[in-house]
mmCIF file of N, CA and C in Angstrom:
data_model
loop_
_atom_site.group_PDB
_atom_site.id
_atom_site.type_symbol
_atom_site.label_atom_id
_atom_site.label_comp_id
_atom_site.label_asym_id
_atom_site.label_seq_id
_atom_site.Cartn_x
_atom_site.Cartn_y
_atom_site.Cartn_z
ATOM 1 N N UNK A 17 -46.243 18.591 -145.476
ATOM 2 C CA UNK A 17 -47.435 18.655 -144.668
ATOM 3 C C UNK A 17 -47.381 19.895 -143.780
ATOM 4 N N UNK A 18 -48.318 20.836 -144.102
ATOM 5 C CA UNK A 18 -48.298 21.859 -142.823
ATOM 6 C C UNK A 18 -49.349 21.656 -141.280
ATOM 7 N N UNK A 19 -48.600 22.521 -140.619
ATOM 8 C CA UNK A 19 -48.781 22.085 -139.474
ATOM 9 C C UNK A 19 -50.489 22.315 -138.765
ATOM 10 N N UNK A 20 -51.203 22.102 -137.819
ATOM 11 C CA UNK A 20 -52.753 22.153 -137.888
ATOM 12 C C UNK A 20 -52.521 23.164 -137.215
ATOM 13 N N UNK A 21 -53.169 23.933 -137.017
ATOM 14 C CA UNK A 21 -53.715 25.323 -135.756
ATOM 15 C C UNK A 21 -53.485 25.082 -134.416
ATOM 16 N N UNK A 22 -54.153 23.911 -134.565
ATOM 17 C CA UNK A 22 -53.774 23.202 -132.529
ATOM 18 C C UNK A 22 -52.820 23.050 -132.739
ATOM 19 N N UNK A 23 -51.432 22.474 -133.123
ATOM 20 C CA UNK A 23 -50.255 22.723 -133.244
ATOM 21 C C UNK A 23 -49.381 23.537 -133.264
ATOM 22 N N UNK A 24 -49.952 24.508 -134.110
ATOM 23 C CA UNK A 24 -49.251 25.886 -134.222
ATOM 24 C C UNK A 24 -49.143 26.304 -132.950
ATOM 25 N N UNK A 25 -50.636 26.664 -132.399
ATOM 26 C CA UNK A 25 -50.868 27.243 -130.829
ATOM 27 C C UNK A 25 -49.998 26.657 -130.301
ATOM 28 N N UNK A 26 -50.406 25.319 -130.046
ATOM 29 C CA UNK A 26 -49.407 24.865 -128.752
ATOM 30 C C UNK A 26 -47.485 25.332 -128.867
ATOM 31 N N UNK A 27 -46.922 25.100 -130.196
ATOM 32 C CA UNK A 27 -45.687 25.676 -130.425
ATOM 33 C C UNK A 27 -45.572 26.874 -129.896
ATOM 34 N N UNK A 28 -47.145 27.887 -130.624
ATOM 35 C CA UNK A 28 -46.865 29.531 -129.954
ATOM 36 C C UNK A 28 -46.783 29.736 -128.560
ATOM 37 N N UNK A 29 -47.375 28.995 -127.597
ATOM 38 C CA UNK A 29 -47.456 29.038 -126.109
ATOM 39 C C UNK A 29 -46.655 28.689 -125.561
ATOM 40 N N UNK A 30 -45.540 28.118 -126.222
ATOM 41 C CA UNK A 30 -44.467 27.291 -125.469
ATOM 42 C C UNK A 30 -43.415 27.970 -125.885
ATOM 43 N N UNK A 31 -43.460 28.947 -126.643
ATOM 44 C CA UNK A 31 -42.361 29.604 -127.297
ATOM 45 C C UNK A 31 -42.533 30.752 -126.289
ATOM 46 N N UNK A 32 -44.354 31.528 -126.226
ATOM 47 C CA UNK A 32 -43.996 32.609 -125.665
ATOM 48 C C UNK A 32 -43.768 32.329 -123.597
ATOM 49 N N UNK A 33 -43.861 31.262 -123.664
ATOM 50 C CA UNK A 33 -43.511 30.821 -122.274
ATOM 51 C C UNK A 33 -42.266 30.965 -121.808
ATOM 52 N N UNK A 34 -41.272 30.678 -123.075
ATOM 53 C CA UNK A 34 -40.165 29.774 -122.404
ATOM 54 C C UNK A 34 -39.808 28.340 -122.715
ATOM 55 N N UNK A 35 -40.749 27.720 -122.868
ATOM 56 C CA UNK A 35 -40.620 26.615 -122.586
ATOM 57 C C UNK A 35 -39.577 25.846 -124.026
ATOM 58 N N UNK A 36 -39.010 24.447 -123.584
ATOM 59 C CA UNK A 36 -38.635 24.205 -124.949
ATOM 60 C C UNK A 36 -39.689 23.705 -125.437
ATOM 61 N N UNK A 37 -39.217 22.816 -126.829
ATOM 62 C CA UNK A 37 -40.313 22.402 -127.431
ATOM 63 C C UNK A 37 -40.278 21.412 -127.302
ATOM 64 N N UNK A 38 -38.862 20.302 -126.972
ATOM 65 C CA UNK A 38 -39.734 18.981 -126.690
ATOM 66 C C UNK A 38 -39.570 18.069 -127.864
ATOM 67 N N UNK A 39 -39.813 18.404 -129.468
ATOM 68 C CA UNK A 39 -39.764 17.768 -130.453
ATOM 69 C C UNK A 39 -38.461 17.722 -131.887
ATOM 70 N N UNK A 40 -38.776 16.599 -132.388
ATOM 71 C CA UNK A 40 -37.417 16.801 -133.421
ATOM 72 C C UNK A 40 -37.686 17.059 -135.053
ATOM 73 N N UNK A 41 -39.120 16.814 -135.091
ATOM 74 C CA UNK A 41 -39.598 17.369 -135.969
ATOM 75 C C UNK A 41 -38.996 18.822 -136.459
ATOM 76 N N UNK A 42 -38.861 18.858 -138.077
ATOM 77 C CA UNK A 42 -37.947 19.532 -138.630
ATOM 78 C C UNK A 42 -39.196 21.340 -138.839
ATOM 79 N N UNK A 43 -40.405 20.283 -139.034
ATOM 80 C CA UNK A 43 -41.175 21.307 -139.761
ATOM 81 C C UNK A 43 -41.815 22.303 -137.913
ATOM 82 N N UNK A 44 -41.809 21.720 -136.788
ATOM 83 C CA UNK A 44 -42.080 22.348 -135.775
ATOM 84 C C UNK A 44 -40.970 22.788 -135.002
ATOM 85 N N UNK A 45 -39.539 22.718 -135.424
ATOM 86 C CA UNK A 45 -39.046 23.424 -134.852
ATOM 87 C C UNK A 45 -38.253 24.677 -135.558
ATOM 88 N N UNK A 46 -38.751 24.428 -137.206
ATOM 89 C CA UNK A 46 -38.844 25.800 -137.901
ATOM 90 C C UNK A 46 -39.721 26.591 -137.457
ATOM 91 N N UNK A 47 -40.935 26.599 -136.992
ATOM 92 C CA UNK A 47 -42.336 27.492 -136.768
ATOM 93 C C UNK A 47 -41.896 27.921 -135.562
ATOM 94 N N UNK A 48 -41.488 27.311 -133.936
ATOM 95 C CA UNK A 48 -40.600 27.795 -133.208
ATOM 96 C C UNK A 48 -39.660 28.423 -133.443
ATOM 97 N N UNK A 49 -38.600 28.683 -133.835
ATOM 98 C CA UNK A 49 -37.790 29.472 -134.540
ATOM 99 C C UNK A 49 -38.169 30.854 -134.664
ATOM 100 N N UNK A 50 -38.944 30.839 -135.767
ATOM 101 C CA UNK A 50 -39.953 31.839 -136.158
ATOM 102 C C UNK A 50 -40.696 32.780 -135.357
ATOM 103 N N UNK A 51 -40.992 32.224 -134.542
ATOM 104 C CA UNK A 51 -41.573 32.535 -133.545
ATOM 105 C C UNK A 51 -41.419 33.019 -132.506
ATOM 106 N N UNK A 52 -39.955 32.678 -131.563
ATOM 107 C CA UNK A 52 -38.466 32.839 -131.330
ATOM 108 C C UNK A 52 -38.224 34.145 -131.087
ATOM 109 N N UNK A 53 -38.330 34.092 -133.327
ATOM 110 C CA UNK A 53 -37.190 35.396 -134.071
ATOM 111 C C UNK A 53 -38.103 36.956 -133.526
ATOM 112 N N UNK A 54 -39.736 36.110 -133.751
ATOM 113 C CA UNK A 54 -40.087 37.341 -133.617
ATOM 114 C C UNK A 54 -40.667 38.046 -132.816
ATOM 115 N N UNK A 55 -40.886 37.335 -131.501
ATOM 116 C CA UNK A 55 -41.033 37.825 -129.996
ATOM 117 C C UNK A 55 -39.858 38.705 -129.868
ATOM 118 N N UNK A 56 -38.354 37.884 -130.461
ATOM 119 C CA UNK A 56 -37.265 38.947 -129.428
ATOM 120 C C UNK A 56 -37.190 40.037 -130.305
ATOM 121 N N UNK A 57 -37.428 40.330 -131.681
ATOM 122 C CA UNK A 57 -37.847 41.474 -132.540
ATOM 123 C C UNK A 57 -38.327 42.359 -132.267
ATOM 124 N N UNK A 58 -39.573 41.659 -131.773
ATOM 125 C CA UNK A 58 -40.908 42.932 -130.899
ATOM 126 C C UNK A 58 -40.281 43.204 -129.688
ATOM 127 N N UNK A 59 -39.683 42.406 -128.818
ATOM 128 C CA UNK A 59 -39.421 43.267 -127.605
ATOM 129 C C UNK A 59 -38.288 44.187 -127.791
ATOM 130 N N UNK A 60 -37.352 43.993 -128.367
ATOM 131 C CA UNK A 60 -36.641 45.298 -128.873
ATOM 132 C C UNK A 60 -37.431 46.027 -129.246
ATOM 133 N N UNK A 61 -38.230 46.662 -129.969
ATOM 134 C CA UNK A 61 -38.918 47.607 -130.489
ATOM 135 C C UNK A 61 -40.256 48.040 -129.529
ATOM 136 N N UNK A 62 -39.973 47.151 -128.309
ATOM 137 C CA UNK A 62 -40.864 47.456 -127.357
ATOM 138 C C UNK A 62 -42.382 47.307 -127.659
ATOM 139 N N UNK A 63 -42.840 45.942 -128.809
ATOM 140 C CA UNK A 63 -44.037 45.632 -129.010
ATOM 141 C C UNK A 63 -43.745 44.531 -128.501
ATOM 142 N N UNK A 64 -45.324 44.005 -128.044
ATOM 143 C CA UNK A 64 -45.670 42.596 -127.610
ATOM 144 C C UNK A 64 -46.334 41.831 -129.155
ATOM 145 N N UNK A 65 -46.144 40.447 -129.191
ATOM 146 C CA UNK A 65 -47.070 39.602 -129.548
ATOM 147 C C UNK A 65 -46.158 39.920 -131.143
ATOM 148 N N UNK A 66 -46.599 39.121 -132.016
ATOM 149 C CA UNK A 66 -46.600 38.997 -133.404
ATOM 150 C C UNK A 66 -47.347 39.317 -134.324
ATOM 151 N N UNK A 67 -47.611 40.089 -135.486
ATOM 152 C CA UNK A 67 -48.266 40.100 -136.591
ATOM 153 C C UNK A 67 -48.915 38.522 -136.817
ATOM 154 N N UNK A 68 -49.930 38.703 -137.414
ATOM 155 C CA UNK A 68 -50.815 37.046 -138.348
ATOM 156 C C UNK A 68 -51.052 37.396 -139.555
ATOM 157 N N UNK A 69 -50.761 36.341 -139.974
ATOM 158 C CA UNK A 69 -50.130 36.447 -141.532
ATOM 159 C C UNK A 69 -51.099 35.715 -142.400
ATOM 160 N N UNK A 70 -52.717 35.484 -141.363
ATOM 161 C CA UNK A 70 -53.751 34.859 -142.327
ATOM 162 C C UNK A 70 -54.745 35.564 -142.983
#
């Protein structure tokens, strides 16, 4: 099952917050992860925010 948009968001906002996530769900704390990987990616390279991949 993939995850809905309102979901996604809320993962993305809490990731780029700081915040944890809170859940044990396998499939939302892969997308965190991800998400994680690629904030601290961009700030090395001195970009903000992430590519969208829709």
């Amino acid at each position: 099952m993939s995850l809905s948009s309102h979901r996604q968001h809320k993962i993305y906002i809490a990731a780029t917050m700081g915040y944890g996530l809170g859940s044990e769900d396998p499939e939302e704390l892969a997308f965190y992860e991800i998400v994680k990987k690629e904030i601290e990616k961009g700030s090395k390279n001195r970009n903000m925010g992430i590519q969208r991949t829709d």
